[in-house]
Each structure stands twice: as structure tokens, then as C-alpha cells.
PDB file of C-alpha atoms in Angstrom:
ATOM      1  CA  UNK Q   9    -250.198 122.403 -15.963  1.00 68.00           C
ATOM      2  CA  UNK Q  10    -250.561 124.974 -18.536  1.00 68.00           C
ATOM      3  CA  UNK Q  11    -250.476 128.056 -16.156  1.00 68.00           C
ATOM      4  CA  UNK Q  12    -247.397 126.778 -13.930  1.00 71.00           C
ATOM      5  CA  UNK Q  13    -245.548 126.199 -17.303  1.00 73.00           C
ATOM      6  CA  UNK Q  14    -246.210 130.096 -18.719  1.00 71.00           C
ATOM      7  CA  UNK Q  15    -244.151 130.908 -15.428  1.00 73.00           C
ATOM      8  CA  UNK Q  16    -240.932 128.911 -16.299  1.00 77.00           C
ATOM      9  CA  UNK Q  17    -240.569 128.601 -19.865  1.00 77.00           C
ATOM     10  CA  UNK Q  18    -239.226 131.143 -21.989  1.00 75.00           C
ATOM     11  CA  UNK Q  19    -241.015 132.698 -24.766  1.00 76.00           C
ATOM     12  CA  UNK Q  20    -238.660 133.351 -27.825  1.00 75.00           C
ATOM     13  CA  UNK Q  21    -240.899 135.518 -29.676  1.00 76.00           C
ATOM     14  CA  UNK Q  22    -244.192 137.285 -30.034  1.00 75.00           C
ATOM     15  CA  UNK Q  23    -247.278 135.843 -30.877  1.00 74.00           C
ATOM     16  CA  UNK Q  24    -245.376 132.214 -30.568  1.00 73.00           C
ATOM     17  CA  UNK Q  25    -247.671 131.382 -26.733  1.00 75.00           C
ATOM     18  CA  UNK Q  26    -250.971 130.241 -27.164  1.00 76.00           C
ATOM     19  CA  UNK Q  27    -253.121 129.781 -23.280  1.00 73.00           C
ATOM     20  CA  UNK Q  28    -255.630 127.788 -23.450  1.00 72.00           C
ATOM     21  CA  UNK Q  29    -257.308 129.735 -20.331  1.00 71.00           C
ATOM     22  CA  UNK Q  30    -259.800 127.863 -18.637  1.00 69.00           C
ATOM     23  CA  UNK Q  31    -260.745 125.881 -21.696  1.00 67.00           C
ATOM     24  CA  UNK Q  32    -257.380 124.066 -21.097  1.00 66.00           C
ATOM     25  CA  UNK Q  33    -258.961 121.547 -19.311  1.00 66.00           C
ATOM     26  CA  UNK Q  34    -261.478 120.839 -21.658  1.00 72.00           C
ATOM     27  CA  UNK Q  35    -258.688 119.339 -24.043  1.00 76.00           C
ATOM     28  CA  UNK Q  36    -258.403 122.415 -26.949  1.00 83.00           C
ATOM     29  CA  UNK Q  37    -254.724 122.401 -26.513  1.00 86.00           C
ATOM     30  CA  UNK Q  38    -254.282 119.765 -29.212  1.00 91.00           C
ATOM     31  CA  UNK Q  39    -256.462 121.372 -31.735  1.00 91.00           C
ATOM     32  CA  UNK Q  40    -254.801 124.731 -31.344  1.00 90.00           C
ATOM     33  CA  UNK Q  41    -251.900 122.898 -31.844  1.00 94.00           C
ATOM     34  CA  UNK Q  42    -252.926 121.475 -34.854  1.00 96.00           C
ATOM     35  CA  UNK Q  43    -253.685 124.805 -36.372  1.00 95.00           C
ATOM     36  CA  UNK Q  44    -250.588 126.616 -35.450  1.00 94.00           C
ATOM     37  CA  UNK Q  45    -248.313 123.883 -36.982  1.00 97.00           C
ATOM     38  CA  UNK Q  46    -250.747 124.065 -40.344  1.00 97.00           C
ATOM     39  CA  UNK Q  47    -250.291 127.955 -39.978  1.00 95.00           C
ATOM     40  CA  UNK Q  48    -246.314 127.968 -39.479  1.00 93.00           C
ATOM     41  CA  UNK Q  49    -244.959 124.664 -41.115  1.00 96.00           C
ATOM     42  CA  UNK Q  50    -241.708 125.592 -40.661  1.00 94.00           C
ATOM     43  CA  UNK Q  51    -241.541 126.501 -36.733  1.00 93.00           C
ATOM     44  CA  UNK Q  52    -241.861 123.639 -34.225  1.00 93.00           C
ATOM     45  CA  UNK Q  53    -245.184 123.549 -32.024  1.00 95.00           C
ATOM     46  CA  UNK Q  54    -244.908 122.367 -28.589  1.00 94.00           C
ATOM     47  CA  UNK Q  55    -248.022 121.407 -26.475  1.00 93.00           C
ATOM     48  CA  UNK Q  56    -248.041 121.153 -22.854  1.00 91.00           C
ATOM     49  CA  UNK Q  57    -251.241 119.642 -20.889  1.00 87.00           C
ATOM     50  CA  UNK Q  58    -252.363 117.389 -18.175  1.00 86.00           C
ATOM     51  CA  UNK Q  59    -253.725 113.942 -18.463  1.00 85.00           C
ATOM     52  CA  UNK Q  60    -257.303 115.092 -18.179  1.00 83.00           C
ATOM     53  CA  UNK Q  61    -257.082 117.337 -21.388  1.00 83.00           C
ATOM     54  CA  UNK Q  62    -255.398 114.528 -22.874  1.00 88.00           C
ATOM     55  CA  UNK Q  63    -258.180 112.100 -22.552  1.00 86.00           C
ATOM     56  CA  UNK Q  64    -260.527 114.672 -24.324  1.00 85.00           C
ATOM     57  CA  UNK Q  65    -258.856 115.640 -27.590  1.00 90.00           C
ATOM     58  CA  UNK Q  66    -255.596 113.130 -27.035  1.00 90.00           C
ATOM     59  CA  UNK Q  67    -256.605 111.102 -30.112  1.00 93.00           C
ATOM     60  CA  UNK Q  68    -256.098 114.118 -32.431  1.00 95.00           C
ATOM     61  CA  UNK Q  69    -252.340 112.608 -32.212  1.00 97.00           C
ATOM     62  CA  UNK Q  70    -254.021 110.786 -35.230  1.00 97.00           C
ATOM     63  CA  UNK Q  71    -254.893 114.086 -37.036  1.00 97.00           C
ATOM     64  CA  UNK Q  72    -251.346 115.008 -36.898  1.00 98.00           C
ATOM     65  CA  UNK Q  73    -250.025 111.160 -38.023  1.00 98.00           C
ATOM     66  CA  UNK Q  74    -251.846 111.311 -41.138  1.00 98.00           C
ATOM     67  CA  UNK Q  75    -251.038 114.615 -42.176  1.00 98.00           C
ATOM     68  CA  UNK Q  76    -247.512 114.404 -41.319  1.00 98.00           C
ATOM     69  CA  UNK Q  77    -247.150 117.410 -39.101  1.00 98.00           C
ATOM     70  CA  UNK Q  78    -244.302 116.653 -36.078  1.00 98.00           C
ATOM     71  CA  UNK Q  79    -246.461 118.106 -32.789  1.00 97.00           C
ATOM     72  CA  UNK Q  80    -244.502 117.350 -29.503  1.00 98.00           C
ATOM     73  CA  UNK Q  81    -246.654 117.402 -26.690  1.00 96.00           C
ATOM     74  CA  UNK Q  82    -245.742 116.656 -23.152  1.00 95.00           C
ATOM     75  CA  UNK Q  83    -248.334 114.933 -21.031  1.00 93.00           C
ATOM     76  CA  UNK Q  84    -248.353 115.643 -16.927  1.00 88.00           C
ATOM     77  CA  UNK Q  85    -249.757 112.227 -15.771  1.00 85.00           C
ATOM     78  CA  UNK Q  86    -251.048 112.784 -11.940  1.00 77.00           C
ATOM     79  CA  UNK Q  87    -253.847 110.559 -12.443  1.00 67.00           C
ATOM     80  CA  UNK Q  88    -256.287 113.100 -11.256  1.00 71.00           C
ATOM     81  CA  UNK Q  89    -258.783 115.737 -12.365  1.00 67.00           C
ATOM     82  CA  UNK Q  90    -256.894 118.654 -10.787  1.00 70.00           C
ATOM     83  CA  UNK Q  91    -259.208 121.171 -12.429  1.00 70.00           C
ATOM     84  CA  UNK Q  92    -261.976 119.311 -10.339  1.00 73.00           C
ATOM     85  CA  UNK Q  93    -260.073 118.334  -7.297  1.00 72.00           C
ATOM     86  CA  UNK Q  94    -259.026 121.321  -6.319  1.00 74.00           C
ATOM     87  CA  UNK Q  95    -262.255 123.553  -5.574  1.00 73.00           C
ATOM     88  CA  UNK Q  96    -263.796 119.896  -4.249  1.00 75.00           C
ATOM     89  CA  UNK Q  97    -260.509 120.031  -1.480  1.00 77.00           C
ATOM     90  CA  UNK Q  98    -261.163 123.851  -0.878  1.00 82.00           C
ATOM     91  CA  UNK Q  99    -264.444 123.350  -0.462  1.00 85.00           C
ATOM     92  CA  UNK Q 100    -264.654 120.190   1.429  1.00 84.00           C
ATOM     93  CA  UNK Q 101    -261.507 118.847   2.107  1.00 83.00           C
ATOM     94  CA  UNK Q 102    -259.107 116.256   0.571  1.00 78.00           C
ATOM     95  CA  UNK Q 103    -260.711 113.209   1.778  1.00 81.00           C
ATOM     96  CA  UNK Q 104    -264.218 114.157   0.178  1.00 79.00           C
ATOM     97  CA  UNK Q 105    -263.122 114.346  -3.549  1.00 77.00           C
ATOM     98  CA  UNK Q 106    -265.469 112.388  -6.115  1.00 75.00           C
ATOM     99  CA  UNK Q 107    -265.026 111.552  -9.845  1.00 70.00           C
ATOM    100  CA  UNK Q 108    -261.610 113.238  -9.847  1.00 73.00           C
ATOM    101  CA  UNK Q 109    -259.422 110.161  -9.878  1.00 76.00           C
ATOM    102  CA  UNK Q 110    -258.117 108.658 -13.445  1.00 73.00           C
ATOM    103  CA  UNK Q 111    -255.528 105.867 -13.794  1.00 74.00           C
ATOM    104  CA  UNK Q 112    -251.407 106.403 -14.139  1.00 82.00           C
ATOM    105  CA  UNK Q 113    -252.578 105.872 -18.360  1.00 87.00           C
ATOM    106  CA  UNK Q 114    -249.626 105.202 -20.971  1.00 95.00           C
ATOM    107  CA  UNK Q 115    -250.711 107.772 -22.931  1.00 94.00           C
ATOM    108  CA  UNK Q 116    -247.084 107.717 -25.114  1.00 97.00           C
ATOM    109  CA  UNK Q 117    -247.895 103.646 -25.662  1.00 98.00           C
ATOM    110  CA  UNK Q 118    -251.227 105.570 -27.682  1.00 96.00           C
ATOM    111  CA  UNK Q 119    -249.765 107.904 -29.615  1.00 98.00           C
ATOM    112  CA  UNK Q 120    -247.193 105.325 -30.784  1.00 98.00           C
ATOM    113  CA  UNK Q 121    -249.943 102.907 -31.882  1.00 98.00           C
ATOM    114  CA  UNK Q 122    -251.072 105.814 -34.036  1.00 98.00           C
ATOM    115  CA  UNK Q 123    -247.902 105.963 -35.613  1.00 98.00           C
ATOM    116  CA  UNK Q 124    -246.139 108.617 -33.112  1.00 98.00           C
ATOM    117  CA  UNK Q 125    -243.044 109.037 -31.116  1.00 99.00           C
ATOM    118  CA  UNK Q 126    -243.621 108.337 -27.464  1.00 98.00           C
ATOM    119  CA  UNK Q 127    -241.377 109.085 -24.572  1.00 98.00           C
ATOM    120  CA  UNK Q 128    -242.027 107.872 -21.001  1.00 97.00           C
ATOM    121  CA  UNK Q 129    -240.230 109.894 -17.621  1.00 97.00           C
ATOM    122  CA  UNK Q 130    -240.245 109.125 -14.293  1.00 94.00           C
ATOM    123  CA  UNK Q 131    -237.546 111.418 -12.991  1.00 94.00           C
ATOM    124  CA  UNK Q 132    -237.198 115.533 -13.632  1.00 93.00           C
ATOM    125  CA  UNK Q 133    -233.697 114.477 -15.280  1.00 96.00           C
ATOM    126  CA  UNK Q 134    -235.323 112.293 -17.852  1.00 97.00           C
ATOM    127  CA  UNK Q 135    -237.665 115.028 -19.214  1.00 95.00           C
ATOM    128  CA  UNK Q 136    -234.717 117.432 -21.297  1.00 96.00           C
ATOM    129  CA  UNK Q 137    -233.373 114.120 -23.302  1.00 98.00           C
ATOM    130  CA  UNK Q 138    -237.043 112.725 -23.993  1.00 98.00           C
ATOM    131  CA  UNK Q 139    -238.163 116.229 -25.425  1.00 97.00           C
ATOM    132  CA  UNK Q 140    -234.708 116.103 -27.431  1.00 98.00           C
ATOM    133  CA  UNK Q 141    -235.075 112.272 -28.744  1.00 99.00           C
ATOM    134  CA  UNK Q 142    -239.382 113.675 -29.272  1.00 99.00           C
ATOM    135  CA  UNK Q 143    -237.961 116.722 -31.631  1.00 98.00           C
ATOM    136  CA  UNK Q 144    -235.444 115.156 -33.368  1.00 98.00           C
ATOM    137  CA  UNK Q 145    -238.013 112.074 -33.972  1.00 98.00           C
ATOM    138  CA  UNK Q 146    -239.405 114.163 -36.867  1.00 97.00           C
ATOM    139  CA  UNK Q 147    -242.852 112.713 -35.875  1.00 98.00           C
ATOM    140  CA  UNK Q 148    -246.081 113.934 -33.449  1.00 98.00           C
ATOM    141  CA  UNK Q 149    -244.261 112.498 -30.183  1.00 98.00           C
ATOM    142  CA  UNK Q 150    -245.491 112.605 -27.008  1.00 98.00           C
ATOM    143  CA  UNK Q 151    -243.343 113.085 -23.965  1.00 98.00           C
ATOM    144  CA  UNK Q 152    -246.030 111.367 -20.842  1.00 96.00           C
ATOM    145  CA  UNK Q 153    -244.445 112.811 -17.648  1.00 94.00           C
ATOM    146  CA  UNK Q 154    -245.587 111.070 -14.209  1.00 92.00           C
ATOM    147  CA  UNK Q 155    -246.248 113.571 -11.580  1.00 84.00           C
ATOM    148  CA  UNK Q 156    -247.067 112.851  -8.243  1.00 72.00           C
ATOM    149  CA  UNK Q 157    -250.715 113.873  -7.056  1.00 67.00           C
ATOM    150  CA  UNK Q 158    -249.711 115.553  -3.764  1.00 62.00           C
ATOM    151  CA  UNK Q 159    -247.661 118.378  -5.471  1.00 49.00           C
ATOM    152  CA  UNK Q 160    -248.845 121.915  -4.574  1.00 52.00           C
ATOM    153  CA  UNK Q 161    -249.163 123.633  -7.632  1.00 49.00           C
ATOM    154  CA  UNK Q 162    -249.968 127.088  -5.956  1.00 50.00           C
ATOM    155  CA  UNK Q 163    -253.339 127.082  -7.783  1.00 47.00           C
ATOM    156  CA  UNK Q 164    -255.607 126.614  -4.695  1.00 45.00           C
ATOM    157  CA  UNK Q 165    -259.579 126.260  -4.388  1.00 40.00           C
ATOM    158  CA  UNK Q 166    -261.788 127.369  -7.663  1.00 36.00           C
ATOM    159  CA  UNK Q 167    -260.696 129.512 -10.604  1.00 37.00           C
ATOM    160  CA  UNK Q 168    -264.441 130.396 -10.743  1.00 33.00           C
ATOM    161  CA  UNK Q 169    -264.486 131.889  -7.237  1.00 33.00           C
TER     162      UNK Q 169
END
């Protein structure tokens, strides 16, 4: 999710795009977050990661609660471990994946029980008003997107090959 959204989105200034790289998927988004919006308190920090990442480090959302600092993240739910999934597929096609299924997880119903903003789209048109209402929420908010598993993301077979 990381690397398709470095293609799209607009940088508006140096040293203001942090990658992850391969540890990504390993869930250090969040805590990078964390420390760039300790770092800058007065710019706005925006994490992007998949569901898998989320489920590593997700419950930092807590960190950021008690200490008052107004993360937005947005969450691509497509219930799978694409990291995992993908060089499985390349490998040995799509009907032989294992362990790289995970459930279509609320993961905005979480950080609001923490004390968060959540958001919740279905629809590419939802996605600019949720980040808005997430922003303007003043809170760490977290804007869960549902993606569908069967979108190409270009990124095919292992990133170790």
C-alpha cells in the first residue's frame, strides 16, 4: 500500500515522506509516525498502511490517545497478507496460498475504543470527506478503507527475488 501511494500523492516539501521500505509490512509505520508528530508538533502526520501492518503496531493508536498527538492514518483493509501472498501466487499459483488470509477487521471501531476518531469507506468517493472529517477531528483518527483482494497492484511475485 505504501509503495502504490508514493506514486500518487504529492509531496509538499522535503524531508516531509518517510518509506517504510520493506519493513512496512512489519508494522513500523505507526511508530515512525509517532516520532515525526513528537518531532514537528505543529505539521500534520499522515500514515498510510495495509491491514497486516496494522495488526502489528495498530495499538500504538493508544500511544498517540494518551499523549494527545492527532495521527491520521488510513488503513487498506483487503483482508490478506499481500506481502505474503504475492511471492506464494508467483511461485505457486493463486489457489495454493497459506496463512495469508485475515478477516475484513473494523480496525476504526479500535481506535475509537481507544479514544480515536474512526472513519469507515466502502466506495473511492467516501475516502476525501473521511480524511477531511479524520483531520478536522483534532484526534489520532483512523480512516479503514475496504479494498477488494483481487486488485492488481503492479507489485508482482517477491520483492526478495
Amino acid at each position: 500500500i505504501v509503495a502504490q501511494a508514493s506514486k500518487v500523492l504529492p509531496v509538499p516539501e522535503e524531508n516531509c515522506w518517510m518509506d517504510p521500505g520493506p519493513l512496512g509490512t512489519l508494522g513500523v509505520g505507526m511508530p515512525f509516525a509517532l516520532a515525526a508528530q513528537i518531532s514537528k508538533p505543529d505539521k500534520r502526520v499522515l500514515i498510510i498502511y495495509g491491514d497486516g501492518a496494522f495488526g502489528l503496531n495498530g495499538f500504538e493508536y493508544d500511544t498517540a490517545v494518551r499523549f494527545n498527538l492527532p495521527i491520521v492514518g488510513i488503513v487498506g483493509v483487503d483482508a490478506a497478507w499481500g506481502q505474503m501472498a504475492r511471492p506464494q501466487a508467483a511461485v505457486y499459483g493463486a489457489n495454493r496460498l497459506v496463512a495469508t488470509k485475515l478477516n475484513y477487521t473494523r480496525y476504526d471501531k479500535i481506535v475509537e475504543a481507544m479514544g480515536g476518531h474512526g472513519e469507515y469507506c466502502e466506495r473511492p468517493d467516501e475516502i476525501g470527506p473521511a480524511l477531511e472529517r479524520a483531520f478536522a477531528s483534532g484526534k489520532p483518527a483512523l480512516v479503514n478503507v475496504v479494498m477488494r483482494q483481487d486488485i492488481d497492484t503492479g507489485m508482482k511475485g517477491s520483492t526478495y527475488a
